[in-house]
Amino acid sequence: MDVQQNNPFQTPQADLQPGITTQSPLYSIAGVGLATFIGTPLAGAWLLAHNLQLLGKADRVAMVWGISVVLLIVTLVLAFVLPEEVPALPFAIAQLMAMIMLAKNLLEADLKQHTEAGGAYLSNWRAAGIGLMFTIGLAALMFAVLMIFDI
């Protein structure tokens, strides 16, 4: 009789895989882009923060929020400063591309590993809904500010 086989105090043997995997569903990079397009960089940051926390990279969440707030502020300032003849589409595209590049930089390898491990993804419809909620919230906030300051 082998003592090692029947030892109840022996640590279990497990194959350890490098990297952090999660069984929770994550948002795809396309979902981050969709939420950003519909609901400003803040919506994209919300999805990125969700993924980062589930992947054990919560230390990068503050950076993501900081970048998205700066992107939003720069766009809002330019919207008030530039003449009305300047089209808004290039600014929306710039925000979208910045958030997609940030998502790829932070998550692409982890999402690939998540896919290979059979991990699930949350619906892009859900990402669009989150983007819409951020748009409604931001519009309500801007309306309230404009009404208070009577601009």
PDB file of C-alpha atoms in Angstrom:
ATOM      1  CA  MET A   1       0.000   0.000   0.000  1.00  0.00           C
ATOM      2  CA  ASP A   2       1.449   3.318  -1.111  1.00  0.00           C
ATOM      3  CA  VAL A   3       1.247   6.007   1.552  1.00  0.00           C
ATOM      4  CA  GLN A   4       1.282   8.833  -1.031  1.00  0.00           C
ATOM      5  CA  GLN A   5      -1.877   7.591  -2.788  1.00  0.00           C
ATOM      6  CA  ASN A   6      -3.982   7.440   0.370  1.00  0.00           C
ATOM      7  CA  ASN A   7      -2.666  10.560   2.096  1.00  0.00           C
ATOM      8  CA  PRO A   8      -5.674  12.871   2.704  1.00  0.00           C
ATOM      9  CA  PHE A   9      -3.327  15.778   3.466  1.00  0.00           C
ATOM     10  CA  GLN A  10      -1.558  15.716   0.124  1.00  0.00           C
ATOM     11  CA  THR A  11      -2.189  18.710  -2.114  1.00  0.00           C
ATOM     12  CA  PRO A  12      -4.227  17.900  -5.214  1.00  0.00           C
ATOM     13  CA  GLN A  13      -2.400  17.538  -8.480  1.00  0.00           C
ATOM     14  CA  ALA A  14      -3.548  19.938 -11.191  1.00  0.00           C
ATOM     15  CA  ASP A  15      -2.259  21.106 -14.523  1.00  0.00           C
ATOM     16  CA  LEU A  16      -1.473  24.785 -14.193  1.00  0.00           C
ATOM     17  CA  GLN A  17      -1.879  26.862 -17.320  1.00  0.00           C
ATOM     18  CA  PRO A  18      -0.085  30.161 -17.668  1.00  0.00           C
ATOM     19  CA  GLY A  19      -2.242  33.262 -17.700  1.00  0.00           C
ATOM     20  CA  ILE A  20      -5.552  33.992 -16.095  1.00  0.00           C
ATOM     21  CA  THR A  21      -8.666  32.444 -17.520  1.00  0.00           C
ATOM     22  CA  THR A  22     -12.206  33.051 -16.447  1.00  0.00           C
ATOM     23  CA  GLN A  23     -15.399  31.101 -16.841  1.00  0.00           C
ATOM     24  CA  SER A  24     -17.401  34.334 -16.810  1.00  0.00           C
ATOM     25  CA  PRO A  25     -18.443  35.723 -20.194  1.00  0.00           C
ATOM     26  CA  LEU A  26     -16.484  38.722 -21.434  1.00  0.00           C
ATOM     27  CA  TYR A  27     -17.137  41.539 -23.892  1.00  0.00           C
ATOM     28  CA  SER A  28     -15.414  41.314 -27.263  1.00  0.00           C
ATOM     29  CA  ILE A  29     -13.330  44.100 -28.755  1.00  0.00           C
ATOM     30  CA  ALA A  30     -16.150  44.652 -31.251  1.00  0.00           C
ATOM     31  CA  GLY A  31     -18.524  45.104 -28.309  1.00  0.00           C
ATOM     32  CA  VAL A  32     -16.213  47.727 -26.828  1.00  0.00           C
ATOM     33  CA  GLY A  33     -16.146  49.515 -30.184  1.00  0.00           C
ATOM     34  CA  LEU A  34     -19.922  49.380 -30.550  1.00  0.00           C
ATOM     35  CA  ALA A  35     -20.515  50.721 -27.041  1.00  0.00           C
ATOM     36  CA  THR A  36     -17.989  53.497 -27.673  1.00  0.00           C
ATOM     37  CA  PHE A  37     -19.633  54.468 -30.956  1.00  0.00           C
ATOM     38  CA  ILE A  38     -23.110  54.617 -29.435  1.00  0.00           C
ATOM     39  CA  GLY A  39     -22.285  55.854 -25.968  1.00  0.00           C
ATOM     40  CA  THR A  40     -18.992  57.789 -25.923  1.00  0.00           C
ATOM     41  CA  PRO A  41     -15.671  56.450 -24.634  1.00  0.00           C
ATOM     42  CA  LEU A  42     -17.222  56.143 -21.164  1.00  0.00           C
ATOM     43  CA  ALA A  43     -19.365  53.215 -22.316  1.00  0.00           C
ATOM     44  CA  GLY A  44     -16.324  51.542 -23.862  1.00  0.00           C
ATOM     45  CA  ALA A  45     -14.424  52.082 -20.618  1.00  0.00           C
ATOM     46  CA  TRP A  46     -17.256  50.419 -18.701  1.00  0.00           C
ATOM     47  CA  LEU A  47     -16.917  47.277 -20.818  1.00  0.00           C
ATOM     48  CA  LEU A  48     -13.129  47.326 -20.654  1.00  0.00           C
ATOM     49  CA  ALA A  49     -13.262  47.712 -16.863  1.00  0.00           C
ATOM     50  CA  HIS A  50     -15.626  44.724 -16.677  1.00  0.00           C
ATOM     51  CA  ASN A  51     -13.223  42.562 -18.675  1.00  0.00           C
ATOM     52  CA  LEU A  52     -10.137  43.741 -16.806  1.00  0.00           C
ATOM     53  CA  GLN A  53     -11.667  43.000 -13.422  1.00  0.00           C
ATOM     54  CA  LEU A  54     -12.718  39.505 -14.465  1.00  0.00           C
ATOM     55  CA  LEU A  55      -9.269  38.812 -15.893  1.00  0.00           C
ATOM     56  CA  GLY A  56      -7.528  39.890 -12.694  1.00  0.00           C
ATOM     57  CA  LYS A  57      -6.093  43.113 -14.108  1.00  0.00           C
ATOM     58  CA  ALA A  58      -8.008  45.561 -11.940  1.00  0.00           C
ATOM     59  CA  ASP A  59      -4.881  47.701 -11.560  1.00  0.00           C
ATOM     60  CA  ARG A  60      -5.415  48.973 -15.131  1.00  0.00           C
ATOM     61  CA  VAL A  61      -9.040  50.055 -14.665  1.00  0.00           C
ATOM     62  CA  ALA A  62      -8.144  53.551 -13.421  1.00  0.00           C
ATOM     63  CA  MET A  63      -5.957  54.112 -16.488  1.00  0.00           C
ATOM     64  CA  VAL A  64      -8.801  53.060 -18.809  1.00  0.00           C
ATOM     65  CA  TRP A  65     -11.255  55.416 -17.097  1.00  0.00           C
ATOM     66  CA  GLY A  66      -8.710  58.244 -17.206  1.00  0.00           C
ATOM     67  CA  ILE A  67      -8.090  57.831 -20.924  1.00  0.00           C
ATOM     68  CA  SER A  68     -11.809  57.665 -21.710  1.00  0.00           C
ATOM     69  CA  VAL A  69     -12.595  60.779 -19.642  1.00  0.00           C
ATOM     70  CA  VAL A  70      -9.787  62.701 -21.368  1.00  0.00           C
ATOM     71  CA  LEU A  71     -11.088  61.596 -24.792  1.00  0.00           C
ATOM     72  CA  LEU A  72     -14.602  62.736 -23.899  1.00  0.00           C
ATOM     73  CA  ILE A  73     -13.476  66.090 -22.489  1.00  0.00           C
ATOM     74  CA  VAL A  74     -11.276  66.844 -25.499  1.00  0.00           C
ATOM     75  CA  THR A  75     -14.160  66.056 -27.849  1.00  0.00           C
ATOM     76  CA  LEU A  76     -16.642  68.172 -25.881  1.00  0.00           C
ATOM     77  CA  VAL A  77     -14.243  71.114 -25.724  1.00  0.00           C
ATOM     78  CA  LEU A  78     -13.617  70.881 -29.469  1.00  0.00           C
ATOM     79  CA  ALA A  79     -17.369  70.721 -30.097  1.00  0.00           C
ATOM     80  CA  PHE A  80     -17.857  74.022 -28.268  1.00  0.00           C
ATOM     81  CA  VAL A  81     -14.764  75.751 -29.675  1.00  0.00           C
ATOM     82  CA  LEU A  82     -14.813  74.780 -33.348  1.00  0.00           C
ATOM     83  CA  PRO A  83     -17.259  76.383 -35.771  1.00  0.00           C
ATOM     84  CA  GLU A  84     -20.488  74.570 -36.577  1.00  0.00           C
ATOM     85  CA  GLU A  85     -19.330  73.910 -40.147  1.00  0.00           C
ATOM     86  CA  VAL A  86     -16.733  71.419 -38.876  1.00  0.00           C
ATOM     87  CA  PRO A  87     -18.227  67.908 -39.161  1.00  0.00           C
ATOM     88  CA  ALA A  88     -18.489  65.819 -35.992  1.00  0.00           C
ATOM     89  CA  LEU A  89     -17.863  62.447 -37.661  1.00  0.00           C
ATOM     90  CA  PRO A  90     -14.031  62.627 -37.604  1.00  0.00           C
ATOM     91  CA  PHE A  91     -14.125  63.156 -33.826  1.00  0.00           C
ATOM     92  CA  ALA A  92     -16.422  60.179 -33.330  1.00  0.00           C
ATOM     93  CA  ILE A  93     -14.136  58.034 -35.483  1.00  0.00           C
ATOM     94  CA  ALA A  94     -11.064  59.204 -33.544  1.00  0.00           C
ATOM     95  CA  GLN A  95     -12.702  58.256 -30.230  1.00  0.00           C
ATOM     96  CA  LEU A  96     -13.769  54.913 -31.629  1.00  0.00           C
ATOM     97  CA  MET A  97     -10.324  54.070 -32.989  1.00  0.00           C
ATOM     98  CA  ALA A  98      -8.613  55.140 -29.755  1.00  0.00           C
ATOM     99  CA  MET A  99     -10.826  52.885 -27.632  1.00  0.00           C
ATOM    100  CA  ILE A 100     -10.482  49.932 -30.014  1.00  0.00           C
ATOM    101  CA  MET A 101      -6.687  50.282 -30.006  1.00  0.00           C
ATOM    102  CA  LEU A 102      -6.710  50.511 -26.196  1.00  0.00           C
ATOM    103  CA  ALA A 103      -8.885  47.389 -25.971  1.00  0.00           C
ATOM    104  CA  LYS A 104      -6.614  45.488 -28.364  1.00  0.00           C
ATOM    105  CA  ASN A 105      -3.524  46.580 -26.468  1.00  0.00           C
ATOM    106  CA  LEU A 106      -4.902  45.552 -23.090  1.00  0.00           C
ATOM    107  CA  LEU A 107      -7.005  42.497 -23.888  1.00  0.00           C
ATOM    108  CA  GLU A 108      -6.265  40.926 -27.258  1.00  0.00           C
ATOM    109  CA  ALA A 109      -4.023  38.132 -25.929  1.00  0.00           C
ATOM    110  CA  ASP A 110      -6.333  37.410 -23.000  1.00  0.00           C
ATOM    111  CA  LEU A 111      -9.406  37.299 -25.223  1.00  0.00           C
ATOM    112  CA  LYS A 112      -7.655  34.928 -27.616  1.00  0.00           C
ATOM    113  CA  GLN A 113      -6.790  32.653 -24.704  1.00  0.00           C
ATOM    114  CA  HIS A 114     -10.379  32.969 -23.427  1.00  0.00           C
ATOM    115  CA  THR A 115     -11.683  31.877 -26.842  1.00  0.00           C
ATOM    116  CA  GLU A 116      -9.280  28.943 -27.054  1.00  0.00           C
ATOM    117  CA  ALA A 117     -10.407  27.795 -23.598  1.00  0.00           C
ATOM    118  CA  GLY A 118     -14.003  27.772 -24.811  1.00  0.00           C
ATOM    119  CA  GLY A 119     -14.984  30.937 -22.944  1.00  0.00           C
ATOM    120  CA  ALA A 120     -18.251  32.682 -23.725  1.00  0.00           C
ATOM    121  CA  TYR A 121     -18.784  36.263 -24.811  1.00  0.00           C
ATOM    122  CA  LEU A 122     -21.553  38.662 -23.874  1.00  0.00           C
ATOM    123  CA  SER A 123     -23.828  39.837 -26.660  1.00  0.00           C
ATOM    124  CA  ASN A 124     -22.988  42.907 -28.710  1.00  0.00           C
ATOM    125  CA  TRP A 125     -26.648  43.861 -28.252  1.00  0.00           C
ATOM    126  CA  ARG A 126     -25.928  44.167 -24.557  1.00  0.00           C
ATOM    127  CA  ALA A 127     -22.916  46.343 -25.358  1.00  0.00           C
ATOM    128  CA  ALA A 128     -25.136  48.511 -27.571  1.00  0.00           C
ATOM    129  CA  GLY A 129     -27.664  48.832 -24.751  1.00  0.00           C
ATOM    130  CA  ILE A 130     -24.952  49.944 -22.350  1.00  0.00           C
ATOM    131  CA  GLY A 131     -23.792  52.474 -24.916  1.00  0.00           C
ATOM    132  CA  LEU A 132     -27.353  53.779 -25.267  1.00  0.00           C
ATOM    133  CA  MET A 133     -27.680  54.110 -21.489  1.00  0.00           C
ATOM    134  CA  PHE A 134     -24.474  56.146 -21.347  1.00  0.00           C
ATOM    135  CA  THR A 135     -25.755  58.374 -24.164  1.00  0.00           C
ATOM    136  CA  ILE A 136     -29.037  58.998 -22.350  1.00  0.00           C
ATOM    137  CA  GLY A 137     -27.233  59.674 -19.076  1.00  0.00           C
ATOM    138  CA  LEU A 138     -24.755  62.071 -20.655  1.00  0.00           C
ATOM    139  CA  ALA A 139     -27.536  63.907 -22.526  1.00  0.00           C
ATOM    140  CA  ALA A 140     -29.521  64.282 -19.300  1.00  0.00           C
ATOM    141  CA  LEU A 141     -26.438  65.563 -17.483  1.00  0.00           C
ATOM    142  CA  MET A 142     -25.652  68.080 -20.224  1.00  0.00           C
ATOM    143  CA  PHE A 143     -29.293  69.233 -20.303  1.00  0.00           C
ATOM    144  CA  ALA A 144     -29.261  69.734 -16.529  1.00  0.00           C
ATOM    145  CA  VAL A 145     -26.005  71.708 -16.664  1.00  0.00           C
ATOM    146  CA  LEU A 146     -27.319  73.889 -19.484  1.00  0.00           C
ATOM    147  CA  MET A 147     -30.556  74.551 -17.587  1.00  0.00           C
ATOM    148  CA  ILE A 148     -28.771  75.397 -14.330  1.00  0.00           C
ATOM    149  CA  PHE A 149     -26.306  77.789 -15.917  1.00  0.00           C
ATOM    150  CA  ASP A 150     -28.906  79.081 -18.416  1.00  0.00           C
ATOM    151  CA  ILE A 151     -26.500  78.886 -21.343  1.00  0.00           C
TER     152      ILE A 151
END
